[in-house]
Amino acid sequence: MTIQWFPGHMAKARRQVTEKLKLVDIIFELVDARIPISSRNPMIDEIINQKPRLILINKADMADPVQTNQWITYFEQKGIRALAINSDKGTGLQAIHKVTMEILKEKWDRMESRGIRPRAVRAMIVGIPNVGKSTLINRLVKKNIAQTGNRPGVTKAQQWIKVGKEMELLDTPGILWPKFEDPEVGYRLALTGAIKDTLLNLQDIATYALRFLETYYPDRLKSRYEIEEIPDDLVQLFEAIGKRRGCLMGGGIIDFDKTAEVIVRDVRNVQFGPITFDLDLLERPAESSNE
Ligand SMILES: Nc1nc2c(ncn2[C@@H]2O[C@H](COP(=O)(O)OP(=O)(O)OP(=O)(O)O)[C@@H](O)[C@H]2O)c(=O)[nH]1
């Protein structure tokens, strides 16, 4: 899905999530394991207010597992439970219900002490575009409900999807916008496929990826493109990769656009192995004042 986030659209998205909040006991906030902070909505705390929440760090198969564990600790130190999952394969999903019941224990105990019979937990998934919301819903219900229930122009009541006997999910997830203001975050969103390529210059995105790989994963960069030494000069690096990958125009001149495309595609297709891009955001003042 392609979304342009105009202020009006943001207000509408926010309103839709806020309206549904009162229907659920808990929010499942889906983030991308490669960018657990950059893939969060900047106003999420304000939007979901005091509602209990579980952060689901999705696409864990594409991220560095050591980093993912550190992110889980990070969130838990802030008092938010977090789980690493892979919605594509269904890994880690079994723990969702158990942890949800731990989060909601007090509320459930209170209900029980007032003689209210235990009922299924009601939950809603929220997250930025492409983070895997529909995949997760489909996995949880093991059917292809999420997409088919979402035809435009079809007026429908709020639908609940049963996940086992003990949980019910809203069939439409809440789509929230990512942080746009920070260019670094923008590149990371582009590299993980959360925003359209046309929003940023492809050569800039590729340059960002190369610099990142050079800094944190130089061996993976060298081995992917069979380069002995990474040249300091960016043009030379592009040329070396372009030559290796046959990105040439007439006369043997390197096609920089094509080379950029190859690099970005390789990152998205995990050709450099699992990578976490949010390595250095833990101490950002903007983030800590947000939480
Ligand atoms: N490798 C991997 N891919 C995943 C995982 N979860 C989702 N995907 C892929 O990510 C892409 C986006 O998934 P969707 O479920 O369509 O994401 P969404 O959040 O519903 O997207 P919007 O409808 O744009 O809001 C798809 O190609 C999925 O197959 C995961 O855990 N691992």
Short mmCIF file of C-alpha atoms and ligand atoms in Angstrom, two decimals:
data_model
loop_
_atom_site.label_atom_id
_atom_site.label_comp_id
_atom_site.label_asym_id
_atom_site.label_seq_id
_atom_site.Cartn_x
_atom_site.Cartn_y
_atom_site.Cartn_z
CA MET A 1 0.00 0.00 0.00
CA THR A 2 1.27 3.47 -0.81
CA ILE A 3 0.37 6.23 1.56
CA GLN A 4 1.13 9.92 1.39
CA TRP A 5 1.20 11.30 4.88
CA PHE A 6 -0.39 14.71 4.71
CA PRO A 7 -1.39 16.38 7.96
CA GLY A 8 -5.04 15.57 7.26
CA HIS A 9 -4.18 11.95 6.70
CA MET A 10 -2.22 11.80 9.93
CA ALA A 11 -5.12 13.30 11.85
CA LYS A 12 -7.48 10.74 10.33
CA ALA A 13 -5.14 7.83 11.10
CA ARG A 14 -4.80 9.02 14.65
CA ARG A 15 -8.56 9.41 15.03
CA GLN A 16 -9.17 5.90 13.72
CA VAL A 17 -6.76 4.38 16.21
CA THR A 18 -8.08 6.50 19.08
CA GLU A 19 -11.68 5.46 18.32
CA LYS A 20 -10.81 1.79 18.43
CA LEU A 21 -8.75 2.07 21.61
CA LYS A 22 -11.79 1.79 23.82
CA LEU A 23 -12.75 -1.49 22.17
CA VAL A 24 -9.57 -3.31 23.14
CA ASP A 25 -7.73 -4.42 26.27
CA ILE A 26 -4.27 -4.27 24.76
CA ILE A 27 -2.36 -2.82 21.81
CA PHE A 28 0.16 -4.88 19.90
CA GLU A 29 2.63 -2.31 18.61
CA LEU A 30 4.43 -3.83 15.65
CA VAL A 31 7.93 -2.57 14.87
CA ASP A 32 10.57 -3.69 12.38
CA ALA A 33 13.45 -5.54 14.08
CA ARG A 34 15.95 -3.90 11.72
CA ILE A 35 14.83 -0.47 12.89
CA PRO A 36 12.98 -0.87 16.20
CA ILE A 37 13.01 2.87 16.89
CA SER A 38 12.87 4.32 13.38
CA SER A 39 9.82 2.20 12.63
CA ARG A 40 7.87 3.58 15.58
CA ASN A 41 5.29 6.28 15.26
CA PRO A 42 6.72 9.40 16.93
CA MET A 43 3.46 10.06 18.79
CA ILE A 44 2.65 6.51 19.78
CA ASP A 45 2.79 7.06 23.53
CA GLU A 46 0.47 10.00 23.29
CA ILE A 47 -1.90 8.23 20.90
CA ILE A 48 -2.36 5.05 22.86
CA ASN A 49 -2.27 6.93 26.14
CA GLN A 50 -2.35 4.56 29.12
CA LYS A 51 -3.57 1.50 27.22
CA PRO A 52 -1.56 -1.64 28.02
CA ARG A 53 0.73 -2.59 25.19
CA LEU A 54 3.08 -5.27 23.95
CA ILE A 55 5.77 -4.39 21.45
CA LEU A 56 6.19 -7.07 18.80
CA ILE A 57 9.57 -6.79 17.12
CA ASN A 58 8.69 -8.29 13.75
CA LYS A 59 10.94 -9.48 10.91
CA ALA A 60 13.41 -10.66 13.53
CA ASP A 61 14.78 -13.05 10.90
CA MET A 62 16.15 -10.04 8.99
CA ALA A 63 17.86 -8.37 11.96
CA ASP A 64 20.98 -9.00 14.02
CA PRO A 65 19.79 -11.27 16.87
CA VAL A 66 22.23 -9.78 19.39
CA GLN A 67 20.86 -6.31 18.66
CA THR A 68 17.28 -7.56 18.85
CA ASN A 69 17.92 -8.87 22.36
CA GLN A 70 19.38 -5.52 23.33
CA TRP A 71 16.28 -3.77 22.02
CA ILE A 72 14.05 -6.09 24.04
CA THR A 73 16.02 -5.14 27.15
CA TYR A 74 15.79 -1.47 26.18
CA PHE A 75 11.99 -1.55 25.93
CA GLU A 76 11.62 -3.63 29.07
CA GLN A 77 13.75 -1.16 31.01
CA LYS A 78 11.20 1.43 29.98
CA GLY A 79 8.47 -0.75 31.41
CA ILE A 80 7.14 -2.05 28.07
CA ARG A 81 7.15 -5.80 27.42
CA ALA A 82 8.60 -6.77 24.04
CA LEU A 83 8.87 -9.98 22.03
CA ALA A 84 10.85 -10.81 18.91
CA ILE A 85 8.74 -12.49 16.23
CA ASN A 86 8.80 -13.59 12.60
CA SER A 87 5.28 -13.28 11.21
CA ASP A 88 6.33 -14.72 7.90
CA LYS A 89 7.22 -18.09 9.40
CA GLY A 90 5.16 -17.78 12.56
CA THR A 91 8.13 -17.95 14.92
CA GLY A 92 7.68 -16.50 18.40
CA LEU A 93 3.92 -16.07 18.12
CA GLN A 94 3.12 -18.69 20.77
CA ALA A 95 4.44 -16.37 23.48
CA ILE A 96 2.07 -13.53 22.60
CA HIS A 97 -0.93 -14.82 24.52
CA LYS A 98 1.07 -15.76 27.61
CA VAL A 99 2.80 -12.37 27.84
CA THR A 100 -0.48 -10.60 27.13
CA MET A 101 -2.07 -12.34 30.12
CA GLU A 102 0.89 -11.33 32.27
CA ILE A 103 0.43 -7.71 31.22
CA LEU A 104 -3.31 -7.83 31.87
CA LYS A 105 -3.11 -9.89 35.06
CA GLU A 106 -4.18 -7.11 37.41
CA LYS A 107 -7.18 -6.15 35.29
CA TRP A 108 -8.25 -9.77 34.96
CA ASP A 109 -7.82 -10.40 38.70
CA ARG A 110 -9.92 -7.32 39.39
CA MET A 111 -12.66 -8.55 37.06
CA GLU A 112 -12.61 -11.95 38.69
CA SER A 113 -12.84 -10.51 42.19
CA ARG A 114 -15.94 -8.62 41.06
CA GLY A 115 -17.45 -11.87 39.87
CA ILE A 116 -17.05 -11.10 36.15
CA ARG A 117 -16.46 -14.24 34.12
CA PRO A 118 -13.16 -14.31 32.25
CA ARG A 119 -13.62 -13.48 28.56
CA ALA A 120 -11.39 -13.45 25.50
CA VAL A 121 -8.76 -10.71 25.48
CA ARG A 122 -9.41 -8.07 22.83
CA ALA A 123 -6.42 -6.72 20.97
CA MET A 124 -5.54 -4.45 18.09
CA ILE A 125 -2.39 -4.35 15.98
CA VAL A 126 -0.89 -0.96 15.13
CA GLY A 127 2.20 -0.09 13.13
CA ILE A 128 3.67 1.84 10.23
CA PRO A 129 3.14 0.70 6.61
CA ASN A 130 4.80 -2.53 5.52
CA VAL A 131 5.86 -3.56 9.01
CA GLY A 132 3.93 -6.83 8.64
CA LYS A 133 0.52 -6.12 10.20
CA SER A 134 -1.53 -8.16 7.71
CA THR A 135 1.00 -10.98 7.68
CA LEU A 136 0.77 -11.20 11.46
CA ILE A 137 -3.03 -11.18 11.48
CA ASN A 138 -3.12 -13.87 8.82
CA ARG A 139 -0.59 -15.94 10.71
CA LEU A 140 -2.48 -15.64 13.95
CA VAL A 141 -5.74 -16.70 12.40
CA LYS A 142 -4.06 -19.03 9.91
CA LYS A 143 -6.39 -17.82 7.17
CA ASN A 144 -6.40 -15.08 4.63
CA ILE A 145 -8.91 -12.87 6.32
CA ALA A 146 -7.10 -9.59 6.81
CA GLN A 147 -6.78 -8.61 3.19
CA THR A 148 -10.13 -9.80 1.91
CA GLY A 149 -12.00 -8.01 4.68
CA ASN A 150 -10.49 -4.74 3.66
CA ARG A 151 -12.10 -3.89 0.33
CA PRO A 152 -12.62 -0.20 -0.22
CA GLY A 153 -16.17 0.96 -0.54
CA VAL A 154 -17.56 -1.93 1.45
CA THR A 155 -19.18 -0.65 4.56
CA LYS A 156 -18.73 -3.11 7.33
CA ALA A 157 -19.09 -3.27 11.04
CA GLN A 158 -16.04 -3.72 13.19
CA GLN A 159 -15.00 -7.31 12.84
CA TRP A 160 -13.32 -9.46 15.40
CA ILE A 161 -11.13 -12.36 14.44
CA LYS A 162 -10.78 -15.22 16.86
CA VAL A 163 -7.26 -16.30 17.78
CA GLY A 164 -7.81 -19.53 19.66
CA LYS A 165 -10.43 -19.39 22.40
CA GLU A 166 -8.76 -16.74 24.47
CA MET A 167 -8.04 -13.86 22.15
CA GLU A 168 -9.89 -11.70 19.67
CA LEU A 169 -8.22 -9.33 17.23
CA LEU A 170 -9.69 -6.39 15.38
CA ASP A 171 -9.57 -7.34 11.71
CA THR A 172 -8.24 -3.99 10.55
CA PRO A 173 -4.92 -2.92 12.01
CA GLY A 174 -4.17 0.70 12.84
CA ILE A 175 -1.80 2.22 10.31
CA LEU A 176 0.40 4.94 11.75
CA TRP A 177 2.99 7.15 10.14
CA PRO A 178 6.73 6.92 10.82
CA LYS A 179 9.10 9.77 11.71
CA PHE A 180 9.79 11.80 8.60
CA GLU A 181 11.75 14.71 9.96
CA ASP A 182 15.04 12.96 10.62
CA PRO A 183 16.87 12.22 7.33
CA GLU A 184 18.76 9.34 8.90
CA VAL A 185 15.49 7.72 9.90
CA GLY A 186 14.22 8.37 6.36
CA TYR A 187 17.09 6.41 4.84
CA ARG A 188 16.54 3.54 7.21
CA LEU A 189 12.84 3.48 6.41
CA ALA A 190 13.65 3.46 2.70
CA LEU A 191 16.20 0.66 3.06
CA THR A 192 13.71 -1.52 4.88
CA GLY A 193 10.94 -0.80 2.39
CA ALA A 194 8.72 1.22 4.73
CA ILE A 195 8.59 4.27 2.46
CA LYS A 196 8.50 4.63 -1.28
CA ASP A 197 11.81 4.96 -3.11
CA THR A 198 10.54 8.00 -4.94
CA LEU A 199 10.40 9.96 -1.69
CA LEU A 200 14.19 9.97 -1.55
CA ASN A 201 16.90 9.87 -4.16
CA LEU A 202 17.92 6.27 -4.84
CA GLN A 203 21.62 7.11 -5.10
CA ASP A 204 21.40 8.84 -1.72
CA ILE A 205 19.75 5.77 -0.19
CA ALA A 206 22.45 3.52 -1.67
CA THR A 207 25.18 5.86 -0.44
CA TYR A 208 23.72 5.74 3.03
CA ALA A 209 23.66 1.92 2.86
CA LEU A 210 27.28 1.74 1.69
CA ARG A 211 28.49 4.07 4.42
CA PHE A 212 26.58 2.08 7.01
CA LEU A 213 27.95 -1.25 5.77
CA GLU A 214 31.45 0.14 5.54
CA THR A 215 31.26 1.24 9.16
CA TYR A 216 29.53 -1.72 10.76
CA TYR A 217 29.79 -4.66 8.37
CA PRO A 218 32.82 -4.03 6.09
CA ASP A 219 33.52 -7.72 5.57
CA ARG A 220 30.02 -8.43 4.40
CA LEU A 221 30.27 -5.53 1.95
CA LYS A 222 33.59 -6.77 0.60
CA SER A 223 32.48 -10.34 0.23
CA ARG A 224 29.14 -9.52 -1.41
CA TYR A 225 30.81 -7.52 -4.18
CA GLU A 226 34.15 -9.32 -4.13
CA ILE A 227 36.10 -6.19 -3.30
CA GLU A 228 39.49 -6.55 -1.63
CA GLU A 229 39.70 -3.08 -0.15
CA ILE A 230 36.84 -0.61 0.18
CA PRO A 231 37.96 2.57 -1.60
CA ASP A 232 37.65 5.80 0.40
CA ASP A 233 36.22 7.55 -2.60
CA LEU A 234 32.48 6.97 -2.98
CA VAL A 235 32.55 7.22 -6.79
CA GLN A 236 35.22 4.54 -6.92
CA LEU A 237 33.19 2.31 -4.63
CA PHE A 238 30.10 2.72 -6.83
CA GLU A 239 32.24 1.99 -9.88
CA ALA A 240 33.71 -1.16 -8.36
CA ILE A 241 30.25 -2.47 -7.47
CA GLY A 242 28.75 -1.39 -10.80
CA LYS A 243 31.48 -3.16 -12.71
CA ARG A 244 31.07 -6.37 -10.70
CA ARG A 245 27.34 -6.37 -11.22
CA GLY A 246 27.41 -5.40 -14.88
CA CYS A 247 25.64 -2.07 -14.36
CA LEU A 248 27.07 -0.50 -17.47
CA MET A 249 25.86 1.93 -20.07
CA GLY A 250 27.16 2.14 -23.64
CA GLY A 251 30.93 2.50 -23.85
CA GLY A 252 31.50 0.69 -20.58
CA ILE A 253 30.44 3.68 -18.48
CA ILE A 254 29.04 2.80 -15.06
CA ASP A 255 25.31 3.29 -14.70
CA PHE A 256 25.08 4.86 -11.24
CA ASP A 257 21.30 4.62 -11.03
CA LYS A 258 21.34 0.94 -11.81
CA THR A 259 24.17 0.36 -9.34
CA ALA A 260 22.22 2.18 -6.64
CA GLU A 261 19.21 -0.01 -7.42
CA VAL A 262 21.29 -3.17 -7.04
CA ILE A 263 22.70 -2.05 -3.68
CA VAL A 264 19.31 -1.10 -2.26
CA ARG A 265 17.75 -4.33 -3.51
CA ASP A 266 20.57 -6.35 -1.97
CA VAL A 267 20.00 -4.71 1.41
CA ARG A 268 16.25 -5.34 1.26
CA ASN A 269 16.75 -8.94 0.22
CA VAL A 270 19.07 -9.56 3.17
CA GLN A 271 22.00 -10.28 0.85
CA PHE A 272 24.36 -8.88 3.48
CA GLY A 273 22.90 -11.14 6.13
CA PRO A 274 20.68 -10.01 8.98
CA ILE A 275 21.36 -6.37 9.80
CA THR A 276 20.05 -3.95 12.41
CA PHE A 277 20.22 -0.35 11.28
CA ASP A 278 19.09 1.21 14.54
CA LEU A 279 22.36 0.69 16.35
CA ASP A 280 23.00 4.14 17.58
CA LEU A 281 19.68 5.63 18.59
CA LEU A 282 19.63 4.56 22.21
CA GLU A 283 20.96 7.78 23.62
CA ARG A 284 19.27 10.26 21.33
CA PRO A 285 17.83 13.15 23.34
CA ALA A 286 14.81 13.39 21.00
CA GLU A 287 13.99 9.78 21.70
CA SER A 288 14.34 9.94 25.45
CA SER A 289 12.16 13.02 25.66
CA ASN A 290 9.59 11.16 23.57
CA GLU A 291 9.29 8.20 25.84
N1 LIG B 1 11.22 -11.82 6.37
C1 LIG B 1 10.05 -11.44 6.90
N2 LIG B 1 9.16 -10.82 6.12
C2 LIG B 1 7.99 -10.43 6.69
C3 LIG B 1 7.68 -10.66 8.05
N3 LIG B 1 6.46 -10.14 8.31
C4 LIG B 1 6.02 -9.61 7.16
N4 LIG B 1 6.93 -9.78 6.17
C5 LIG B 1 6.84 -9.29 4.78
O1 LIG B 1 6.74 -7.87 4.82
C6 LIG B 1 5.95 -7.39 3.75
C7 LIG B 1 4.86 -6.46 4.27
O2 LIG B 1 3.95 -7.20 5.05
P1 LIG B 1 2.42 -6.76 5.24
O3 LIG B 1 1.81 -7.76 6.18
O4 LIG B 1 1.77 -6.52 3.94
O5 LIG B 1 2.63 -5.37 5.99
P2 LIG B 1 1.51 -4.35 6.51
O6 LIG B 1 2.03 -3.74 7.75
O7 LIG B 1 0.18 -5.01 6.60
O8 LIG B 1 1.55 -3.29 5.33
P3 LIG B 1 0.50 -2.11 4.93
O9 LIG B 1 -0.73 -2.79 4.41
O10 LIG B 1 1.27 -1.34 3.90
O11 LIG B 1 0.25 -1.27 6.13
C8 LIG B 1 5.41 -8.63 3.05
O12 LIG B 1 6.21 -8.88 1.91
C9 LIG B 1 5.57 -9.74 4.08
O13 LIG B 1 5.73 -11.00 3.49
C10 LIG B 1 8.68 -11.33 8.86
O14 LIG B 1 8.54 -11.54 10.07
N5 LIG B 1 9.83 -11.68 8.21
#
